[in-house]
mmCIF file with all atom_site columns, C-alpha atoms in Angstrom:
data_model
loop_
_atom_site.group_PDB
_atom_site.id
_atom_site.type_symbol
_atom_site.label_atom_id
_atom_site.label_alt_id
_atom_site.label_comp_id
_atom_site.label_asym_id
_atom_site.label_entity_id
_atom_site.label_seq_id
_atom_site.pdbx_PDB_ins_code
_atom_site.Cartn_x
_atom_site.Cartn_y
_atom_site.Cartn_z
_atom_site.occupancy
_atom_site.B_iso_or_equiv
_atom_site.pdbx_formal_charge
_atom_site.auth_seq_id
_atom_site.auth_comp_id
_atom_site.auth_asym_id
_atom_site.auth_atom_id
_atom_site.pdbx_PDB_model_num
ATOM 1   C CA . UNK A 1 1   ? 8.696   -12.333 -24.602 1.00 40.00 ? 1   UNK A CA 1
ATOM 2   C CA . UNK A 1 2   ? 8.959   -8.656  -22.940 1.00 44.00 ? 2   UNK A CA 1
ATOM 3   C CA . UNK A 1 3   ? 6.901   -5.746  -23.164 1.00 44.00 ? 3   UNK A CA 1
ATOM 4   C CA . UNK A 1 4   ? 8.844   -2.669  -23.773 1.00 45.00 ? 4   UNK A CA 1
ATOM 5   C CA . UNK A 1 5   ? 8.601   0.961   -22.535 1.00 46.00 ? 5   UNK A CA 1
ATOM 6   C CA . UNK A 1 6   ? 6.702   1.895   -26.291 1.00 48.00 ? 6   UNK A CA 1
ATOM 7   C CA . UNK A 1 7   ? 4.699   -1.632  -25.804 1.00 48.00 ? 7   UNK A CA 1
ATOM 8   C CA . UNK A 1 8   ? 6.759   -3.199  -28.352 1.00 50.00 ? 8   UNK A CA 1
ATOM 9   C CA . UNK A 1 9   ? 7.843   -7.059  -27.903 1.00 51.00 ? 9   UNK A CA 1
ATOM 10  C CA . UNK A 1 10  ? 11.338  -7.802  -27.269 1.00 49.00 ? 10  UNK A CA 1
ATOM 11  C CA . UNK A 1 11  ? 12.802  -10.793 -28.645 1.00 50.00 ? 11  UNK A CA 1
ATOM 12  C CA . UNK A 1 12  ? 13.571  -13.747 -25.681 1.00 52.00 ? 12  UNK A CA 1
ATOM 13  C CA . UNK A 1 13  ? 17.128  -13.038 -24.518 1.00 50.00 ? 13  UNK A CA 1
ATOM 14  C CA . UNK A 1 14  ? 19.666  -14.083 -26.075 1.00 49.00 ? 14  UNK A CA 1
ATOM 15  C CA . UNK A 1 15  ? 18.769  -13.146 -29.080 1.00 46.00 ? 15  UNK A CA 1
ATOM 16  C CA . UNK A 1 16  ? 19.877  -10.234 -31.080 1.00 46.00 ? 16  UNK A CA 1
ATOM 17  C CA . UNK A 1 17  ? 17.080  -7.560  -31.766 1.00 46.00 ? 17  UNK A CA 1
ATOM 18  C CA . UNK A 1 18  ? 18.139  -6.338  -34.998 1.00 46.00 ? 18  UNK A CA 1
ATOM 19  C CA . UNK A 1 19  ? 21.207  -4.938  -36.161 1.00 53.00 ? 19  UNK A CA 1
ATOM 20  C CA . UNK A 1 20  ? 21.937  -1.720  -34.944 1.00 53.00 ? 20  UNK A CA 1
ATOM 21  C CA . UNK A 1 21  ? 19.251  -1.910  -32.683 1.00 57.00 ? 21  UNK A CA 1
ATOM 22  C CA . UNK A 1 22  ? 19.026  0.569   -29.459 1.00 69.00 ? 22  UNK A CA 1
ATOM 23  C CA . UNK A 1 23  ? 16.881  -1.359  -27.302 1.00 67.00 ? 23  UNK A CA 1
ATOM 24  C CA . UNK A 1 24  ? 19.243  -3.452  -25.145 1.00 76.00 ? 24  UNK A CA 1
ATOM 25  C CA . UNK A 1 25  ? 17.815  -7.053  -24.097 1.00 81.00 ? 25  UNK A CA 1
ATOM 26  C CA . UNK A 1 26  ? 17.137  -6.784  -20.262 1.00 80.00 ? 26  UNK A CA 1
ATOM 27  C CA . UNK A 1 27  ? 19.686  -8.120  -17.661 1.00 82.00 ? 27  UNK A CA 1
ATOM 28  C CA . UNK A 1 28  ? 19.227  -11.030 -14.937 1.00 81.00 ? 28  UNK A CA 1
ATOM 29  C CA . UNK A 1 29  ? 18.629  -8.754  -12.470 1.00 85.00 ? 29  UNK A CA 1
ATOM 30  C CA . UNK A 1 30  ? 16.526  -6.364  -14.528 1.00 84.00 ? 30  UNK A CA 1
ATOM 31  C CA . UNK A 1 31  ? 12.301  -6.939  -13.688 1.00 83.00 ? 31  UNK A CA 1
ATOM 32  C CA . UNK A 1 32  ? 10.099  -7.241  -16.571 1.00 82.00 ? 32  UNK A CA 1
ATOM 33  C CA . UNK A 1 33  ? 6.633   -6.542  -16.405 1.00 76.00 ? 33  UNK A CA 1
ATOM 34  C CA . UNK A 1 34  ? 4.506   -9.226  -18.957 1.00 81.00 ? 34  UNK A CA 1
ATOM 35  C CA . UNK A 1 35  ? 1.493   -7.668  -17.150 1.00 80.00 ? 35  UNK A CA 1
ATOM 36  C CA . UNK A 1 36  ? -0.321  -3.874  -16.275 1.00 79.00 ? 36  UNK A CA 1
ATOM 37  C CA . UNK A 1 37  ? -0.422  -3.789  -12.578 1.00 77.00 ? 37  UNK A CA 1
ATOM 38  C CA . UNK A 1 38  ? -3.619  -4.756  -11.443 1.00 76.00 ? 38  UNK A CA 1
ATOM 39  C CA . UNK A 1 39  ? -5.864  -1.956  -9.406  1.00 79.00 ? 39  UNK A CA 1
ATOM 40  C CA . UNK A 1 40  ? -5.851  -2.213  -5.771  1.00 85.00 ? 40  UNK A CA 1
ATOM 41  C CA . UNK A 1 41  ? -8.746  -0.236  -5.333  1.00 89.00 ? 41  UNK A CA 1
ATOM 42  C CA . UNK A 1 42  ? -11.303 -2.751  -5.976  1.00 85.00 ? 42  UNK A CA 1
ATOM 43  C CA . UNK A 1 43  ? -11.170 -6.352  -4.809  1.00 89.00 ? 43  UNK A CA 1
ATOM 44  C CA . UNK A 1 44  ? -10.059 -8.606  -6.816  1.00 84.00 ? 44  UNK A CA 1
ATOM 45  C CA . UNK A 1 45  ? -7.764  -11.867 -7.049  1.00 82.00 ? 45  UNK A CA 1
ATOM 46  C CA . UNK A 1 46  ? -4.733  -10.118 -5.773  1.00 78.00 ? 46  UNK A CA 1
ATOM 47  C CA . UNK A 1 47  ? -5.807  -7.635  -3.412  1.00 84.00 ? 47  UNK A CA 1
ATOM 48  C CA . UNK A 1 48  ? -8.695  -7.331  -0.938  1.00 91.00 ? 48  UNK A CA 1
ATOM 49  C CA . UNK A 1 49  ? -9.366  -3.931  -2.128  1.00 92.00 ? 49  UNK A CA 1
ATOM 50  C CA . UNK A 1 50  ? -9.549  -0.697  0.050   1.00 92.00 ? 50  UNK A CA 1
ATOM 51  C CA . UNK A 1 51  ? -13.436 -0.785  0.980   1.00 94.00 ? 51  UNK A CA 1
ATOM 52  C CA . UNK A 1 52  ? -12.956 -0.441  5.023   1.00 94.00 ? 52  UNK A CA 1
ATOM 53  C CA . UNK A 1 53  ? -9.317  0.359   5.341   1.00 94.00 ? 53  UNK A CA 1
ATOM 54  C CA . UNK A 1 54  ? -8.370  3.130   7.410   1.00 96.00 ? 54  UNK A CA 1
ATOM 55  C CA . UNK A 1 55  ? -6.669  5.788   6.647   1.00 96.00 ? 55  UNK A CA 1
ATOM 56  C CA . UNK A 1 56  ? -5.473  9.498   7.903   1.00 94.00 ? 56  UNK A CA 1
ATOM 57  C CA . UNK A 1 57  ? -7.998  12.294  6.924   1.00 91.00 ? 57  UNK A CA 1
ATOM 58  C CA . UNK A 1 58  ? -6.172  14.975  6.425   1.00 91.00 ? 58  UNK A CA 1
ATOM 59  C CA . UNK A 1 59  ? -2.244  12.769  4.725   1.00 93.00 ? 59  UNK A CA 1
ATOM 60  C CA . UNK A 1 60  ? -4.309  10.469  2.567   1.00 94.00 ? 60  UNK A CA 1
ATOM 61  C CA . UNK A 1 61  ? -7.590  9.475   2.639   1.00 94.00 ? 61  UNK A CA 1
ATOM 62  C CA . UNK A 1 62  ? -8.199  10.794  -0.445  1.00 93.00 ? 62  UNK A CA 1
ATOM 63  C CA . UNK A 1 63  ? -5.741  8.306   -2.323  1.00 93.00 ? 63  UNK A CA 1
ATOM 64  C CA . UNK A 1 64  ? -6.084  5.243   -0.855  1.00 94.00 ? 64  UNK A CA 1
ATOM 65  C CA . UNK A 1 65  ? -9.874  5.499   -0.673  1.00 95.00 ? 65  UNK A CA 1
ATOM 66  C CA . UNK A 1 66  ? -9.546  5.901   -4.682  1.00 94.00 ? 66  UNK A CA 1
ATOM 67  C CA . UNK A 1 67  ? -11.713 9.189   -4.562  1.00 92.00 ? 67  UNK A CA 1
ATOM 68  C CA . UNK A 1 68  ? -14.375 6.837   -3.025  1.00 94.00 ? 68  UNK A CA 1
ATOM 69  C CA . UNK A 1 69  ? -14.245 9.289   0.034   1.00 95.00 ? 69  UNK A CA 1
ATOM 70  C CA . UNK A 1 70  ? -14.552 8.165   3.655   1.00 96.00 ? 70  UNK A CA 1
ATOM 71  C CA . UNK A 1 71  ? -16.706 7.195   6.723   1.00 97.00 ? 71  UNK A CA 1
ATOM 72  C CA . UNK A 1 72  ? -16.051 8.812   10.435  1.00 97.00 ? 72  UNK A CA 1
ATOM 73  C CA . UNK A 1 73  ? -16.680 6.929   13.348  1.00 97.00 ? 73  UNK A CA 1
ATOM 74  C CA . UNK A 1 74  ? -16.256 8.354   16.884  1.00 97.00 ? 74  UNK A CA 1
ATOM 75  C CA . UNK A 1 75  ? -15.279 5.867   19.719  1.00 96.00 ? 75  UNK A CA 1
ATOM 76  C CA . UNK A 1 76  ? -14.470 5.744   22.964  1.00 98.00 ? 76  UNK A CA 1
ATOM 77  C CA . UNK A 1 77  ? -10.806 3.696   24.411  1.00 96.00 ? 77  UNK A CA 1
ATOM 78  C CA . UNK A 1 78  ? -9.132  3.254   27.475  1.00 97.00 ? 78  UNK A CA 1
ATOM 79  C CA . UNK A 1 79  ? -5.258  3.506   26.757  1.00 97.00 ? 79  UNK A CA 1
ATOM 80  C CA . UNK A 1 80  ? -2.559  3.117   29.398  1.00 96.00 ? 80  UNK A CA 1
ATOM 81  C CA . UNK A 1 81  ? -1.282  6.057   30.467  1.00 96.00 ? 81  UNK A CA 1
ATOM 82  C CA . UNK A 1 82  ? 1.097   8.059   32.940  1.00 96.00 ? 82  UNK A CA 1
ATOM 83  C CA . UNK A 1 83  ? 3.163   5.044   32.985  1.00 96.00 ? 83  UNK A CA 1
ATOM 84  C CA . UNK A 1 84  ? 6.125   4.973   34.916  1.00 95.00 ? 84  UNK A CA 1
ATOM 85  C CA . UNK A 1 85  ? 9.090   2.324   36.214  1.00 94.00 ? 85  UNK A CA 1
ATOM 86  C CA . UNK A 1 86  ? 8.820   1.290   39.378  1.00 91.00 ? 86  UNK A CA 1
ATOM 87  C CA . UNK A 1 87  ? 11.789  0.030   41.574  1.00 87.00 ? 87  UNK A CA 1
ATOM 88  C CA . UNK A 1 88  ? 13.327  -2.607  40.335  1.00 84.00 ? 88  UNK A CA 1
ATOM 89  C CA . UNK A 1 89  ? 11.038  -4.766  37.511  1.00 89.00 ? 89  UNK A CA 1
ATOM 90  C CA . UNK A 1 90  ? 7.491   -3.099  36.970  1.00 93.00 ? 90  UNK A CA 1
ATOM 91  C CA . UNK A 1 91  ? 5.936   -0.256  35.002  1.00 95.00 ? 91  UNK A CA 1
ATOM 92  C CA . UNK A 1 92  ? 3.192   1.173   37.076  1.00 96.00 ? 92  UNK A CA 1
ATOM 93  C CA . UNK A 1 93  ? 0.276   2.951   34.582  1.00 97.00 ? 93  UNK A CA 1
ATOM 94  C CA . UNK A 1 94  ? -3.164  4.293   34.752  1.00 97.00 ? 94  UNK A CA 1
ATOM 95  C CA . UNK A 1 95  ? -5.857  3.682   32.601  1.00 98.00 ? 95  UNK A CA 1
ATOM 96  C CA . UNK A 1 96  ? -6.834  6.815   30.801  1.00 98.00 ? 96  UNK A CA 1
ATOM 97  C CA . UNK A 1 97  ? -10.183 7.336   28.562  1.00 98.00 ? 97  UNK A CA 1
ATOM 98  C CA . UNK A 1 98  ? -10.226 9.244   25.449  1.00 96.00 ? 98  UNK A CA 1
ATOM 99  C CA . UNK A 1 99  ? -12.509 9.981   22.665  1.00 97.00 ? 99  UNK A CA 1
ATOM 100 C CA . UNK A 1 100 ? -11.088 9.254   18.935  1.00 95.00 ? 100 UNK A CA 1
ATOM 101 C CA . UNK A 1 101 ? -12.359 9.319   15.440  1.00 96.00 ? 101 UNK A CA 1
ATOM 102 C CA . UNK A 1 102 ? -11.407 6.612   13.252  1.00 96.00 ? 102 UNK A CA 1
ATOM 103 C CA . UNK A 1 103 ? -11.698 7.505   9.098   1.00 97.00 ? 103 UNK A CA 1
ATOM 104 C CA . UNK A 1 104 ? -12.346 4.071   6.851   1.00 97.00 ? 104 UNK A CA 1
ATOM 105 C CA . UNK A 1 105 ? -12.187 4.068   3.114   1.00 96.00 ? 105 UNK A CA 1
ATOM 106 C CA . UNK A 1 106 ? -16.189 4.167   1.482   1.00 94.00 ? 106 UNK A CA 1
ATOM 107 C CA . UNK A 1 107 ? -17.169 0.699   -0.401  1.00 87.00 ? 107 UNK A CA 1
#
């Protein structure tokens, strides 16, 4: 059986749902959802949750933390830089330090 958009069950396909019915039966190709999604902000059987992901402070930190808000860590990492082909087969870069803040979704 199928949920429908009002929550009302559809009959298996195949079968007529009535005479003069609106509601068509869905098609092969058409996904039906038995289920609610569950919530991925928590951890549970199908997702890890988001406690410790990171995300982008100021493009969405607020959503995928769930309104849980966010830590800030500062940390130091060397990153090739200046890189540049040498003659014939190599690339040629310095190391370059930089200080970065990394945001991580609250638990």
């Amino acid at each position: 059986e199928a949920a429908g958009e009002a929550g009302a069950i559809s009959p298996p396909r195949g079968r007529a749902s009535g005479v003069g019915s609106s509601d068509p039966l869905p098609r092969t190709p058409e996904l039906v959802h038995l289920d609610d999604s569950p919530s991925f902000c928590l951890a549970g059987r199908f997702s890890p949750g988001t406690a410790g992901r990171r995300c982008h402070r100021e493009k969405n930190c607020e959503s995928i933390c769930c309104g849980r808000g966010h830590n800030t860590q500062s940390r130091v990492v060397t990153r090739p830089c200046q890189c540049q082909v040498r003659w014939c087969c190599y690339v040629e870069c310095r190391q370059c330090t930089q200080r970065e803040e990394v945001y991580t979704c609250k638990g």
